[in-house]
Amino acid sequence: MGAPTNVELNVVSMKAGGAVTANRLVKLDSTEGQVVVTTAITESTFGVALNTVASGAAVSIETGSGAIVKVTAGGTIAVGDKLMPKASAAGKVDVAAGATAVDCGVAMSAGGDGEIITMRLNPMGKSPANS
């Protein structure tokens, strides 16, 4: 039997502060009650969007630590890699690198840029991934 492909633990609904695509990392927006996609390796991930919505619409977000989620790769990723939000990549994930990279999960499947992979979610990480 293979690894689980999706295990939801704590799904919440919030307003999208911009366009949000399914399987992308989101962070809390500066406007209360809203989320936007991540765009920097230093940003704390709030969760993973489960649906695609336009700005102002409600987006479902998996926020549970340890949840098994589908995410969009932003580079070449191997099973077991620590992951971070990819810089300037609209919510994609990449292999954690750099002193300020914030961990958002661990890859459970491999893939390349633009492919959907499975990740064990570690939301709201604040420590550098490489410490």
GROMACS .gro file of C-alpha atoms in nm:
model
  131
    1MET     CA    1   0.000   0.000   0.000
    2GLY     CA    2   0.133   0.346  -0.094
    3ALA     CA    3   0.149   0.661   0.113
    4PRO     CA    4  -0.175   0.848   0.181
    5THR     CA    5  -0.248   1.108  -0.086
    6ASN     CA    6  -0.478   1.340   0.107
    7VAL     CA    7  -0.569   1.346   0.476
    8GLU     CA    8  -0.766   1.651   0.590
    9LEU     CA    9  -0.735   1.756   0.954
   10ASN     CA   10  -0.850   2.115   0.995
   11VAL     CA   11  -1.019   2.281   0.697
   12VAL     CA   12  -1.126   2.644   0.737
   13SER     CA   13  -1.286   2.889   0.496
   14MET     CA   14  -1.153   3.243   0.456
   15LYS     CA   15  -1.184   3.529   0.210
   16ALA     CA   16  -0.921   3.543  -0.065
   17GLY     CA   17  -0.736   3.876  -0.071
   18GLY     CA   18  -0.633   3.804  -0.432
   19ALA     CA   19  -0.673   3.522  -0.682
   20VAL     CA   20  -0.590   3.188  -0.516
   21THR     CA   21  -0.520   2.862  -0.701
   22ALA     CA   22  -0.587   2.516  -0.556
   23ASN     CA   23  -0.282   2.327  -0.426
   24ARG     CA   24  -0.091   2.647  -0.345
   25LEU     CA   25   0.042   2.774  -0.012
   26VAL     CA   26  -0.140   3.068   0.145
   27LYS     CA   27  -0.046   3.311   0.421
   28LEU     CA   28  -0.253   3.546   0.634
   29ASP     CA   29  -0.307   3.878   0.456
   30SER     CA   30  -0.254   4.215   0.624
   31THR     CA   31  -0.633   4.258   0.597
   32GLU     CA   32  -0.798   4.068   0.883
   33GLY     CA   33  -0.987   3.755   0.779
   34GLN     CA   34  -0.815   3.722   0.441
   35VAL     CA   35  -0.544   3.503   0.289
   36VAL     CA   36  -0.316   3.546  -0.013
   37VAL     CA   37  -0.065   3.314  -0.182
   38THR     CA   38   0.290   3.306  -0.047
   39THR     CA   39   0.561   3.485  -0.245
   40ALA     CA   40   0.878   3.464  -0.031
   41ILE     CA   41   1.086   3.196   0.145
   42THR     CA   42   1.058   3.387   0.474
   43GLU     CA   43   0.677   3.382   0.492
   44SER     CA   44   0.492   3.165   0.742
   45THR     CA   45   0.248   2.936   0.566
   46PHE     CA   46  -0.107   2.943   0.705
   47GLY     CA   47  -0.217   2.644   0.500
   48VAL     CA   48  -0.287   2.501   0.154
   49ALA     CA   49  -0.573   2.616  -0.069
   50LEU     CA   50  -0.809   2.334  -0.158
   51ASN     CA   51  -0.996   2.520  -0.434
   52THR     CA   52  -0.935   2.791  -0.693
   53VAL     CA   53  -1.112   3.122  -0.635
   54ALA     CA   54  -1.109   3.483  -0.751
   55SER     CA   55  -1.027   3.771  -0.520
   56GLY     CA   56  -1.302   3.826  -0.264
   57ALA     CA   57  -1.440   3.471  -0.280
   58ALA     CA   58  -1.428   3.212   0.000
   59VAL     CA   59  -1.137   2.969  -0.023
   60SER     CA   60  -1.115   2.638   0.167
   61ILE     CA   61  -0.778   2.595   0.338
   62GLU     CA   62  -0.619   2.295   0.508
   63THR     CA   63  -0.438   2.430   0.815
   64GLY     CA   64  -0.376   2.118   1.023
   65SER     CA   65  -0.022   2.036   1.127
   66GLY     CA   66   0.054   1.690   0.992
   67ALA     CA   67  -0.221   1.700   0.729
   68ILE     CA   68  -0.135   1.524   0.403
   69VAL     CA   69  -0.199   1.769   0.120
   70LYS     CA   70  -0.144   1.816  -0.253
   71VAL     CA   71   0.081   2.112  -0.342
   72THR     CA   72   0.234   2.252  -0.660
   73ALA     CA   73   0.610   2.204  -0.695
   74GLY     CA   74   0.822   2.503  -0.791
   75GLY     CA   75   1.134   2.303  -0.876
   76THR     CA   76   1.275   1.951  -0.861
   77ILE     CA   77   1.166   1.787  -0.536
   78ALA     CA   78   1.253   1.443  -0.395
   79VAL     CA   79   1.075   1.235  -0.132
   80GLY     CA   80   1.183   1.349   0.216
   81ASP     CA   81   1.291   1.699   0.115
   82LYS     CA   82   1.212   1.979   0.362
   83LEU     CA   83   0.999   2.231   0.177
   84MET     CA   84   0.955   2.608   0.186
   85PRO     CA   85   0.744   2.861  -0.001
   86LYS     CA   86   0.916   2.937  -0.333
   87ALA     CA   87   1.014   3.300  -0.383
   88SER     CA   88   0.804   3.485  -0.642
   89ALA     CA   89   0.617   3.168  -0.738
   90ALA     CA   90   0.258   3.237  -0.629
   91GLY     CA   91   0.225   2.969  -0.362
   92LYS     CA   92   0.442   2.692  -0.506
   93VAL     CA   93   0.682   2.492  -0.285
   94ASP     CA   94   1.053   2.431  -0.330
   95VAL     CA   95   1.338   2.253  -0.149
   96ALA     CA   96   1.426   2.451   0.164
   97ALA     CA   97   1.750   2.644   0.112
   98GLY     CA   98   1.904   2.955   0.261
   99ALA     CA   99   1.948   3.080   0.615
  100THR     CA  100   1.606   3.250   0.625
  101ALA     CA  101   1.395   2.977   0.460
  102VAL     CA  102   1.086   2.891   0.666
  103ASP     CA  103   0.984   2.524   0.673
  104CYS     CA  104   0.629   2.448   0.555
  105GLY     CA  105   0.639   2.069   0.527
  106VAL     CA  106   0.806   1.751   0.403
  107ALA     CA  107   0.771   1.600   0.055
  108MET     CA  108   0.601   1.260   0.047
  109SER     CA  109   0.626   1.229  -0.332
  110ALA     CA  110   0.865   1.362  -0.596
  111GLY     CA  111   0.800   1.600  -0.883
  112GLY     CA  112   0.919   1.886  -1.097
  113ASP     CA  113   0.816   2.246  -1.151
  114GLY     CA  114   0.440   2.277  -1.197
  115GLU     CA  115   0.365   1.917  -1.096
  116ILE     CA  116   0.133   1.829  -0.808
  117ILE     CA  117   0.311   1.645  -0.525
  118THR     CA  118   0.207   1.520  -0.182
  119MET     CA  119   0.336   1.698   0.130
  120ARG     CA  120   0.300   1.659   0.507
  121LEU     CA  121   0.199   2.009   0.616
  122ASN     CA  122   0.382   2.207   0.886
  123PRO     CA  123   0.193   2.539   0.889
  124MET     CA  124   0.306   2.856   1.064
  125GLY     CA  125   0.670   2.751   1.080
  126LYS     CA  126   0.892   3.033   1.197
  127SER     CA  127   1.234   2.874   1.243
  128PRO     CA  128   1.470   2.862   0.952
  129ALA     CA  129   1.429   2.528   0.776
  130ASN     CA  130   1.801   2.468   0.773
  131SER     CA  131   1.877   2.516   1.142
   0.00000   0.00000   0.00000
